[in-house]
C-alpha cells in the first residue's frame, strides 16, 4: 500500500510543476514586459516575445512597423527607472492557445510624461507559457496628464 502511495505521489510531481508553470496569465506576461522596461532589461523582453515578433504603431497617416528586437535594444540602452510605462484598465480575452490584451498606457521618460495611448498585444501559448506574437499601439492625441481619467470616463460610463 505504501509503495502505491509513493508511486502515485511521484506521478503527480510533473503535474504540479506544469500547473505552476502555466499559472502566469497573458496579462501577467504583459505586466512583466513593462517591469522589464522599468528595469532596463531588454533580455527579459526578448524572453516574453516570439523571435521576429512585430510591433506596429497605428497613426492617422498609416502604420509604422518596428520589431520587438528594436524595442528590446532600446530598453537595453536605458538606466533602471529611466522609462516607466504604466498600464491601466487592462482587458484580456483568452480562448485556447490565443489571447488578446488591451492595455491603455501612460509612459514617462526621466520622470516626465512622454506619451500615452493604447497598447494591444496578441499572445499565443508556447508550451507552458504565453508569448507575445504581435503588438500594436496608437498614441492619444491630447493631454496625457488627463488621459487616464478621460479614458476611464469614456469606457466606464
CSV table of N, CA, C and O in Angstrom, one decimal, residues 12-128:
chain,number,residue,atom,x,y,z
A,12,UNK,N,2.4,12.5,-9.7
A,12,UNK,CA,1.8,13.8,-9.6
A,12,UNK,C,2.8,15.0,-9.6
A,12,UNK,O,2.4,16.1,-10.0
A,13,UNK,N,4.0,14.7,-9.4
A,13,UNK,CA,5.0,15.8,-9.4
A,13,UNK,C,5.1,16.6,-10.7
A,13,UNK,O,5.0,17.8,-10.7
A,14,UNK,N,5.2,15.9,-11.8
A,14,UNK,CA,5.2,16.6,-13.1
A,14,UNK,C,3.9,17.5,-13.3
A,14,UNK,O,4.0,18.6,-13.8
A,15,UNK,N,2.8,17.0,-12.8
A,15,UNK,CA,1.5,17.8,-12.9
A,15,UNK,C,1.6,19.0,-12.1
A,15,UNK,O,1.2,20.1,-12.5
A,16,UNK,N,2.2,18.9,-10.9
A,16,UNK,CA,2.3,20.1,-10.0
A,16,UNK,C,3.2,21.1,-10.7
A,16,UNK,O,2.9,22.3,-10.6
A,17,UNK,N,4.3,20.7,-11.3
A,17,UNK,CA,5.2,21.6,-11.9
A,17,UNK,C,4.5,22.3,-13.1
A,17,UNK,O,4.7,23.5,-13.3
A,18,UNK,N,3.8,21.6,-13.9
A,18,UNK,CA,3.1,22.1,-15.0
A,18,UNK,C,2.1,23.1,-14.6
A,18,UNK,O,2.0,24.2,-15.2
A,19,UNK,N,1.3,22.8,-13.5
A,19,UNK,CA,0.3,23.8,-13.1
A,19,UNK,C,1.0,25.1,-12.6
A,19,UNK,O,0.5,26.2,-12.9
A,20,UNK,N,2.1,25.0,-12.0
A,20,UNK,CA,2.8,26.2,-11.6
A,20,UNK,C,3.3,27.0,-12.8
A,20,UNK,O,3.2,28.2,-12.8
A,21,UNK,N,3.9,26.3,-13.7
A,21,UNK,CA,4.4,27.0,-14.9
A,21,UNK,C,3.3,27.6,-15.7
A,21,UNK,O,3.5,28.6,-16.3
A,22,UNK,N,2.1,27.0,-15.7
A,22,UNK,CA,1.0,27.6,-16.5
A,22,UNK,C,0.2,28.6,-15.7
A,22,UNK,O,-0.8,29.1,-16.2
A,23,UNK,N,0.7,29.0,-14.6
A,23,UNK,CA,-0.2,29.8,-13.7
A,23,UNK,C,-0.1,31.3,-14.2
A,23,UNK,O,-0.9,32.1,-13.8
A,24,UNK,N,1.0,31.7,-15.0
A,24,UNK,CA,1.0,33.1,-15.4
A,24,UNK,C,0.0,33.3,-16.5
A,24,UNK,O,-0.1,32.6,-17.5
A,25,UNK,N,-0.7,34.4,-16.3
A,25,UNK,CA,-1.8,34.7,-17.3
A,25,UNK,C,-1.2,35.6,-18.4
A,25,UNK,O,-0.1,36.1,-18.3
A,26,UNK,N,-1.9,35.8,-19.5
A,26,UNK,CA,-1.5,36.7,-20.6
A,26,UNK,C,-1.2,38.1,-20.0
A,26,UNK,O,-0.3,38.7,-20.3
A,27,UNK,N,-2.1,38.5,-19.1
A,27,UNK,CA,-2.0,39.9,-18.5
A,27,UNK,C,-0.7,40.0,-17.7
A,27,UNK,O,0.0,41.0,-17.7
A,28,UNK,N,-0.4,38.9,-17.0
A,28,UNK,CA,0.9,38.9,-16.2
A,28,UNK,C,2.1,38.9,-17.1
A,28,UNK,O,3.1,39.5,-16.8
A,29,UNK,N,2.0,38.3,-18.3
A,29,UNK,CA,3.1,38.3,-19.3
A,29,UNK,C,3.3,39.8,-19.7
A,29,UNK,O,4.5,40.2,-19.8
A,30,UNK,N,2.3,40.5,-20.0
A,30,UNK,CA,2.4,41.9,-20.5
A,30,UNK,C,2.9,42.8,-19.3
A,30,UNK,O,3.8,43.6,-19.5
A,31,UNK,N,2.4,42.5,-18.1
A,31,UNK,CA,3.0,43.3,-17.0
A,31,UNK,C,4.5,43.1,-16.8
A,31,UNK,O,5.2,44.0,-16.5
A,32,UNK,N,4.9,41.8,-17.1
A,32,UNK,CA,6.3,41.5,-17.0
A,32,UNK,C,7.1,42.3,-18.0
A,32,UNK,O,8.3,42.7,-17.8
A,33,UNK,N,6.6,42.5,-19.2
A,33,UNK,CA,7.3,43.3,-20.2
A,33,UNK,C,7.6,44.7,-19.7
A,33,UNK,O,8.7,45.2,-19.9
A,34,UNK,N,6.6,45.3,-19.1
A,34,UNK,CA,6.8,46.7,-18.6
A,34,UNK,C,7.6,46.7,-17.3
A,34,UNK,O,8.3,47.7,-17.1
A,35,UNK,N,7.6,45.7,-16.6
A,35,UNK,CA,8.6,45.5,-15.4
A,35,UNK,C,10.0,45.5,-16.0
A,35,UNK,O,10.9,46.1,-15.4
A,36,UNK,N,10.2,44.8,-17.1
A,36,UNK,CA,11.5,44.7,-17.7
A,36,UNK,C,11.9,46.0,-18.2
A,36,UNK,O,13.1,46.4,-18.1
A,37,UNK,N,11.0,46.8,-18.8
A,37,UNK,CA,11.3,48.2,-19.3
A,37,UNK,C,11.8,49.0,-18.1
A,37,UNK,O,12.8,49.7,-18.2
A,38,UNK,N,11.0,49.0,-17.0
A,38,UNK,CA,11.4,49.8,-15.9
A,38,UNK,C,12.8,49.4,-15.3
A,38,UNK,O,13.5,50.2,-14.8
A,39,UNK,N,13.2,48.1,-15.5
A,39,UNK,CA,14.5,47.6,-15.0
A,39,UNK,C,15.6,47.8,-16.1
A,39,UNK,O,16.7,47.6,-15.7
A,40,UNK,N,15.2,48.3,-17.3
A,40,UNK,CA,16.3,48.4,-18.3
A,40,UNK,C,16.8,47.1,-18.8
A,40,UNK,O,17.9,47.0,-19.2
A,41,UNK,N,15.9,46.0,-18.8
A,41,UNK,CA,16.3,44.7,-19.1
A,41,UNK,C,15.7,44.2,-20.4
A,41,UNK,O,14.6,43.6,-20.4
A,42,UNK,N,16.4,44.5,-21.5
A,42,UNK,CA,15.9,44.0,-22.8
A,42,UNK,C,15.8,42.5,-23.0
A,42,UNK,O,15.0,42.0,-23.7
A,43,UNK,N,16.7,41.8,-22.3
A,43,UNK,CA,16.7,40.3,-22.4
A,43,UNK,C,15.4,39.8,-21.8
A,43,UNK,O,14.8,38.8,-22.4
A,44,UNK,N,14.9,40.4,-20.8
A,44,UNK,CA,13.6,39.9,-20.2
A,44,UNK,C,12.5,40.2,-21.2
A,44,UNK,O,11.5,39.4,-21.3
A,45,UNK,N,12.5,41.2,-22.0
A,45,UNK,CA,11.5,41.5,-23.0
A,45,UNK,C,11.7,40.4,-24.1
A,45,UNK,O,10.7,39.8,-24.6
A,46,UNK,N,12.9,40.1,-24.5
A,46,UNK,CA,13.1,39.1,-25.6
A,46,UNK,C,12.5,37.7,-25.2
A,46,UNK,O,12.0,37.0,-26.0
A,47,UNK,N,12.6,37.4,-23.9
A,47,UNK,CA,12.1,36.1,-23.4
A,47,UNK,C,10.6,36.0,-23.5
A,47,UNK,O,10.1,34.9,-23.4
A,48,UNK,N,9.9,37.2,-23.5
A,48,UNK,CA,8.4,37.2,-23.5
A,48,UNK,C,7.8,37.3,-24.9
A,48,UNK,O,6.6,37.3,-25.0
A,49,UNK,N,8.7,37.5,-25.9
A,49,UNK,CA,8.1,37.7,-27.3
A,49,UNK,C,8.8,36.6,-28.2
A,49,UNK,O,9.9,36.2,-28.0
A,50,UNK,N,8.0,36.2,-29.2
A,50,UNK,CA,8.5,35.3,-30.2
A,50,UNK,C,9.5,36.0,-31.0
A,50,UNK,O,9.4,37.2,-31.3
A,51,UNK,N,10.6,35.3,-31.4
A,51,UNK,CA,11.6,35.8,-32.2
A,51,UNK,C,10.9,36.3,-33.5
A,51,UNK,O,10.1,35.6,-34.1
A,52,UNK,N,11.2,37.5,-33.9
A,52,UNK,CA,10.6,38.1,-35.1
A,52,UNK,C,9.3,38.8,-34.9
A,52,UNK,O,8.7,39.3,-35.9
A,53,UNK,N,8.8,38.8,-33.7
A,53,UNK,CA,7.5,39.5,-33.4
A,53,UNK,C,7.6,41.0,-33.8
A,53,UNK,O,8.6,41.6,-33.7
A,54,UNK,N,6.5,41.5,-34.3
A,54,UNK,CA,6.4,42.8,-34.8
A,54,UNK,C,5.6,43.7,-33.9
A,54,UNK,O,4.6,43.3,-33.3
A,55,UNK,N,6.0,44.9,-33.8
A,55,UNK,CA,5.3,46.0,-33.1
A,55,UNK,C,4.8,47.0,-34.2
A,55,UNK,O,5.6,47.3,-35.1
A,56,UNK,N,3.6,47.4,-34.1
A,56,UNK,CA,3.1,48.4,-35.1
A,56,UNK,C,2.5,49.6,-34.4
A,56,UNK,O,1.8,49.4,-33.4
A,57,UNK,N,2.8,50.8,-34.8
A,57,UNK,CA,2.2,52.0,-34.3
A,57,UNK,C,1.2,52.5,-35.3
A,57,UNK,O,1.6,52.8,-36.5
A,58,UNK,N,-0.1,52.5,-34.9
A,58,UNK,CA,-1.1,52.9,-35.8
A,58,UNK,C,-1.3,54.4,-35.6
A,58,UNK,O,-1.5,55.0,-34.5
A,59,UNK,N,-1.1,55.1,-36.8
A,59,UNK,CA,-1.2,56.6,-36.8
A,59,UNK,C,-2.2,57.0,-37.9
A,59,UNK,O,-2.5,56.2,-38.8
A,60,UNK,N,-2.7,58.2,-37.8
A,60,UNK,CA,-3.6,58.7,-38.9
A,60,UNK,C,-3.0,58.5,-40.3
A,60,UNK,O,-3.7,58.3,-41.3
A,61,UNK,N,-1.7,58.6,-40.5
A,61,UNK,CA,-1.1,58.5,-41.8
A,61,UNK,C,-0.6,57.1,-42.1
A,61,UNK,O,0.2,56.9,-43.0
A,62,UNK,N,-1.0,56.1,-41.3
A,62,UNK,CA,-0.6,54.7,-41.6
A,62,UNK,C,0.1,54.1,-40.4
A,62,UNK,O,0.4,54.8,-39.4
A,63,UNK,N,0.5,52.9,-40.6
A,63,UNK,CA,1.1,52.1,-39.5
A,63,UNK,C,2.6,52.2,-39.7
A,63,UNK,O,3.2,52.1,-40.8
A,64,UNK,N,3.3,52.3,-38.6
A,64,UNK,CA,4.8,52.2,-38.6
A,64,UNK,C,5.2,50.9,-38.0
A,64,UNK,O,4.7,50.5,-36.9
A,65,UNK,N,6.0,50.1,-38.7
A,65,UNK,CA,6.5,48.8,-38.2
A,65,UNK,C,7.8,48.9,-37.4
A,65,UNK,O,8.7,49.7,-37.8
A,66,UNK,N,7.9,48.2,-36.4
A,66,UNK,CA,9.1,48.1,-35.6
A,66,UNK,C,9.2,46.6,-35.1
A,66,UNK,O,8.1,46.0,-34.9
A,67,UNK,N,10.3,46.1,-34.9
A,67,UNK,CA,10.5,44.8,-34.4
A,67,UNK,C,10.6,44.8,-32.9
A,67,UNK,O,11.1,45.8,-32.3
A,68,UNK,N,10.1,43.8,-32.2
A,68,UNK,CA,10.3,43.7,-30.7
A,68,UNK,C,11.8,43.8,-30.4
A,68,UNK,O,12.1,44.3,-29.4
A,69,UNK,N,12.6,43.3,-31.3
A,69,UNK,CA,14.1,43.3,-31.0
A,69,UNK,C,14.5,44.8,-30.9
A,69,UNK,O,15.4,45.1,-30.1
A,70,UNK,N,14.0,45.6,-31.8
A,70,UNK,CA,14.3,47.1,-31.7
A,70,UNK,C,13.9,47.7,-30.4
A,70,UNK,O,14.7,48.5,-29.8
A,71,UNK,N,12.7,47.3,-29.9
A,71,UNK,CA,12.3,47.8,-28.6
A,71,UNK,C,13.1,47.3,-27.5
A,71,UNK,O,13.5,48.1,-26.6
A,72,UNK,N,13.5,46.0,-27.6
A,72,UNK,CA,14.3,45.4,-26.5
A,72,UNK,C,15.7,46.1,-26.5
A,72,UNK,O,16.3,46.3,-25.4
A,73,UNK,N,16.2,46.4,-27.7
A,73,UNK,CA,17.6,47.0,-27.8
A,73,UNK,C,17.5,48.4,-27.2
A,73,UNK,O,18.4,48.9,-26.5
A,74,UNK,N,16.4,49.1,-27.4
A,74,UNK,CA,16.2,50.5,-26.8
A,74,UNK,C,16.1,50.3,-25.3
A,74,UNK,O,16.8,51.1,-24.6
A,75,UNK,N,15.4,49.3,-24.8
A,75,UNK,CA,15.3,49.1,-23.4
A,75,UNK,C,16.7,48.8,-22.8
A,75,UNK,O,17.1,49.3,-21.7
A,76,UNK,N,17.5,48.1,-23.5
A,76,UNK,CA,18.9,47.8,-23.1
A,76,UNK,C,19.7,49.1,-22.9
A,76,UNK,O,20.6,49.1,-22.1
A,77,UNK,N,19.4,50.1,-23.6
A,77,UNK,CA,20.1,51.4,-23.5
A,77,UNK,C,19.7,52.2,-22.3
A,77,UNK,O,20.3,53.3,-22.0
A,78,UNK,N,18.6,51.8,-21.6
A,78,UNK,CA,18.1,52.6,-20.5
A,78,UNK,C,18.7,52.3,-19.2
A,78,UNK,O,19.1,51.1,-19.0
A,79,UNK,N,18.8,53.2,-18.3
A,79,UNK,CA,19.1,53.0,-16.9
A,79,UNK,C,17.9,52.5,-16.2
A,79,UNK,O,16.7,52.9,-16.6
A,80,UNK,N,18.0,51.7,-15.2
A,80,UNK,CA,16.8,51.3,-14.5
A,80,UNK,C,16.0,52.5,-14.0
A,80,UNK,O,16.6,53.5,-13.5
A,81,UNK,N,14.7,52.5,-14.2
A,81,UNK,CA,13.8,53.6,-13.8
A,81,UNK,C,13.7,54.8,-14.8
A,81,UNK,O,12.9,55.6,-14.6
A,82,UNK,N,14.5,54.7,-15.8
A,82,UNK,CA,14.5,55.9,-16.8
A,82,UNK,C,13.2,55.9,-17.5
A,82,UNK,O,12.7,57.0,-17.8
A,83,UNK,N,12.7,54.8,-17.9
A,83,UNK,CA,11.4,54.7,-18.6
A,83,UNK,C,10.4,53.9,-17.7
A,83,UNK,O,10.7,52.9,-17.1
A,84,UNK,N,9.2,54.5,-17.6
A,84,UNK,CA,8.2,53.9,-16.8
A,84,UNK,C,6.8,53.9,-17.5
A,84,UNK,O,6.2,55.0,-17.6
A,85,UNK,N,6.5,52.8,-18.1
A,85,UNK,CA,5.2,52.7,-18.8
A,85,UNK,C,4.2,52.0,-17.9
A,85,UNK,O,4.3,50.9,-17.6
A,86,UNK,N,3.2,52.8,-17.5
A,86,UNK,CA,2.1,52.3,-16.6
A,86,UNK,C,0.9,51.9,-17.4
A,86,UNK,O,0.4,52.8,-18.2
A,87,UNK,N,0.4,50.7,-17.3
A,87,UNK,CA,-0.8,50.3,-18.0
A,87,UNK,C,-1.9,50.3,-16.9
A,87,UNK,O,-1.7,50.1,-15.7
A,88,UNK,N,-3.2,50.4,-17.4
A,88,UNK,CA,-4.3,50.5,-16.5
A,88,UNK,C,-5.6,50.0,-17.3
A,88,UNK,O,-5.5,49.9,-18.5
A,89,UNK,N,-6.6,49.7,-16.6
A,89,UNK,CA,-7.9,49.3,-17.2
A,89,UNK,C,-7.7,48.2,-18.2
A,89,UNK,O,-8.3,48.2,-19.3
A,90,UNK,N,-6.8,47.3,-17.9
A,90,UNK,CA,-6.4,46.2,-18.8
A,90,UNK,C,-7.6,45.2,-19.1
A,90,UNK,O,-8.2,44.8,-18.1
A,91,UNK,N,-7.8,44.9,-20.3
A,91,UNK,CA,-8.8,43.9,-20.7
A,91,UNK,C,-8.1,42.7,-21.4
A,91,UNK,O,-7.3,42.9,-22.3
A,92,UNK,N,-8.5,41.5,-21.0
A,92,UNK,CA,-7.9,40.3,-21.6
A,92,UNK,C,-8.9,39.4,-22.1
A,92,UNK,O,-9.9,39.2,-21.4
A,93,UNK,N,-8.8,38.9,-23.3
A,93,UNK,CA,-9.6,37.9,-23.8
A,93,UNK,C,-8.7,36.7,-24.1
A,93,UNK,O,-7.7,36.8,-24.7
A,94,UNK,N,-9.2,35.5,-23.8
A,94,UNK,CA,-8.4,34.3,-23.9
A,94,UNK,C,-9.3,33.2,-24.4
A,94,UNK,O,-10.4,33.0,-23.9
A,95,UNK,N,-8.8,32.4,-25.4
A,95,UNK,CA,-9.5,31.2,-25.8
A,95,UNK,C,-8.5,30.2,-26.3
A,95,UNK,O,-7.7,30.6,-27.2
A,96,UNK,N,-8.4,29.1,-25.7
A,96,UNK,CA,-7.5,28.1,-26.1
A,96,UNK,C,-6.1,28.6,-26.0
A,96,UNK,O,-5.6,29.0,-25.0
A,97,UNK,N,-5.4,28.6,-27.2
A,97,UNK,CA,-4.0,29.0,-27.2
A,97,UNK,C,-3.7,30.4,-27.7
A,97,UNK,O,-2.6,30.8,-28.0
A,98,UNK,N,-4.8,31.2,-27.7
A,98,UNK,CA,-4.7,32.6,-28.2
A,98,UNK,C,-5.3,33.5,-27.2
A,98,UNK,O,-6.3,33.2,-26.5
A,99,UNK,N,-4.6,34.7,-27.0
A,99,UNK,CA,-5.1,35.7,-26.1
A,99,UNK,C,-4.8,37.1,-26.6
A,99,UNK,O,-3.9,37.2,-27.5
A,100,UNK,N,-5.6,38.0,-26.2
A,100,UNK,CA,-5.5,39.4,-26.6
A,100,UNK,C,-5.5,40.2,-25.3
A,100,UNK,O,-6.4,40.1,-24.5
A,101,UNK,N,-4.6,41.2,-25.3
A,101,UNK,CA,-4.5,42.1,-24.1
A,101,UNK,C,-4.6,43.5,-24.6
A,101,UNK,O,-3.8,43.9,-25.4
A,102,UNK,N,-5.6,44.2,-24.1
A,102,UNK,CA,-5.8,45.6,-24.4
A,102,UNK,C,-5.4,46.4,-23.2
A,102,UNK,O,-5.9,46.2,-22.1
A,103,UNK,N,-4.4,47.3,-23.4
A,103,UNK,CA,-3.8,48.0,-22.2
A,103,UNK,C,-3.5,49.4,-22.5
A,103,UNK,O,-2.5,49.8,-23.1
A,104,UNK,N,-4.4,50.3,-22.1
A,104,UNK,CA,-4.1,51.7,-22.2
A,104,UNK,C,-2.9,52.0,-21.3
A,104,UNK,O,-2.6,51.3,-20.4
A,105,UNK,N,-2.1,53.1,-21.7
A,105,UNK,CA,-0.9,53.3,-21.0
A,105,UNK,C,-0.6,54.8,-21.0
A,105,UNK,O,-1.1,55.6,-21.7
A,106,UNK,N,0.3,55.2,-20.0
A,106,UNK,CA,0.9,56.5,-19.9
A,106,UNK,C,2.4,56.1,-19.7
A,106,UNK,O,2.7,55.4,-18.8
A,107,UNK,N,3.3,56.7,-20.5
A,107,UNK,CA,4.7,56.5,-20.4
A,107,UNK,C,5.5,57.7,-20.0
A,107,UNK,O,5.2,58.8,-20.5
A,108,UNK,N,6.3,57.5,-19.0
A,108,UNK,CA,7.2,58.6,-18.5
A,108,UNK,C,8.7,58.3,-18.9
A,108,UNK,O,9.1,57.1,-18.7
A,109,UNK,N,9.4,59.3,-19.3
A,109,UNK,CA,10.8,59.2,-19.5
A,109,UNK,C,11.5,60.2,-18.6
A,109,UNK,O,11.1,61.4,-18.7
A,110,UNK,N,12.5,59.8,-17.9
A,110,UNK,CA,13.2,60.7,-16.9
A,110,UNK,C,12.2,61.4,-16.1
A,110,UNK,O,12.3,62.7,-15.9
A,111,UNK,N,11.1,60.7,-15.6
A,111,UNK,CA,10.1,61.3,-14.7
A,111,UNK,C,9.2,62.3,-15.3
A,111,UNK,O,8.6,63.1,-14.6
A,112,UNK,N,9.2,62.4,-16.6
A,112,UNK,CA,8.2,63.4,-17.3
A,112,UNK,C,7.4,62.6,-18.2
A,112,UNK,O,7.9,61.7,-19.0
A,113,UNK,N,6.1,62.8,-18.2
A,113,UNK,CA,5.2,62.1,-19.2
A,113,UNK,C,5.6,62.4,-20.6
A,113,UNK,O,5.8,63.6,-21.0
A,114,UNK,N,5.8,61.3,-21.3
A,114,UNK,CA,6.3,61.4,-22.7
A,114,UNK,C,5.3,61.0,-23.7
A,114,UNK,O,5.4,61.3,-24.9
A,115,UNK,N,4.2,60.3,-23.3
A,115,UNK,CA,3.2,59.9,-24.2
A,115,UNK,C,2.2,59.0,-23.5
A,115,UNK,O,2.3,58.6,-22.4
A,116,UNK,N,1.1,58.7,-24.3
A,116,UNK,CA,0.0,57.9,-23.8
A,116,UNK,C,-0.8,57.3,-24.9
A,116,UNK,O,-0.6,57.8,-26.1
A,117,UNK,N,-1.6,56.4,-24.7
A,117,UNK,CA,-2.4,55.8,-25.7
A,117,UNK,C,-2.9,54.4,-25.4
A,117,UNK,O,-3.1,54.1,-24.2
A,118,UNK,N,-3.0,53.6,-26.4
A,118,UNK,CA,-3.5,52.2,-26.2
A,118,UNK,C,-2.5,51.2,-26.8
A,118,UNK,O,-2.0,51.4,-27.9
A,119,UNK,N,-2.2,50.2,-26.0
A,119,UNK,CA,-1.4,49.0,-26.4
A,119,UNK,C,-2.4,47.9,-26.7
A,119,UNK,O,-3.3,47.7,-26.0
A,120,UNK,N,-2.1,47.1,-27.7
A,120,UNK,CA,-2.8,45.9,-27.9
A,120,UNK,C,-1.8,44.8,-28.3
A,120,UNK,O,-1.0,44.9,-29.2
A,121,UNK,N,-1.9,43.7,-27.5
A,121,UNK,CA,-0.9,42.6,-27.7
A,121,UNK,C,-1.7,41.3,-28.0
A,121,UNK,O,-2.8,41.0,-27.4
A,122,UNK,N,-1.2,40.5,-29.0
A,122,UNK,CA,-1.7,39.2,-29.3
A,122,UNK,C,-0.7,38.2,-28.7
A,122,UNK,O,0.5,38.4,-29.0
A,123,UNK,N,-1.1,37.3,-28.0
A,123,UNK,CA,-0.2,36.3,-27.4
A,123,UNK,C,-0.7,34.9,-27.8
A,123,UNK,O,-1.9,34.6,-28.0
A,124,UNK,N,0.3,34.0,-27.8
A,124,UNK,CA,0.0,32.6,-28.0
A,124,UNK,C,0.6,31.7,-27.0
A,124,UNK,O,1.7,32.1,-26.4
A,125,UNK,N,-0.1,30.6,-26.7
A,125,UNK,CA,0.5,29.7,-25.7
A,125,UNK,C,1.7,29.0,-26.4
A,125,UNK,O,1.5,28.5,-27.5
A,126,UNK,N,2.8,29.0,-25.8
A,126,UNK,CA,4.0,28.3,-26.3
A,126,UNK,C,4.4,27.3,-25.2
A,126,UNK,O,5.1,27.7,-24.3
A,127,UNK,N,4.0,26.1,-25.4
A,127,UNK,CA,4.2,25.1,-24.3
A,127,UNK,C,3.5,25.5,-23.1
A,127,UNK,O,2.3,25.5,-23.0
A,128,UNK,N,4.3,25.8,-22.0
A,128,UNK,CA,3.7,26.1,-20.7
A,128,UNK,C,3.7,27.6,-20.4
A,128,UNK,O,3.6,28.0,-19.3
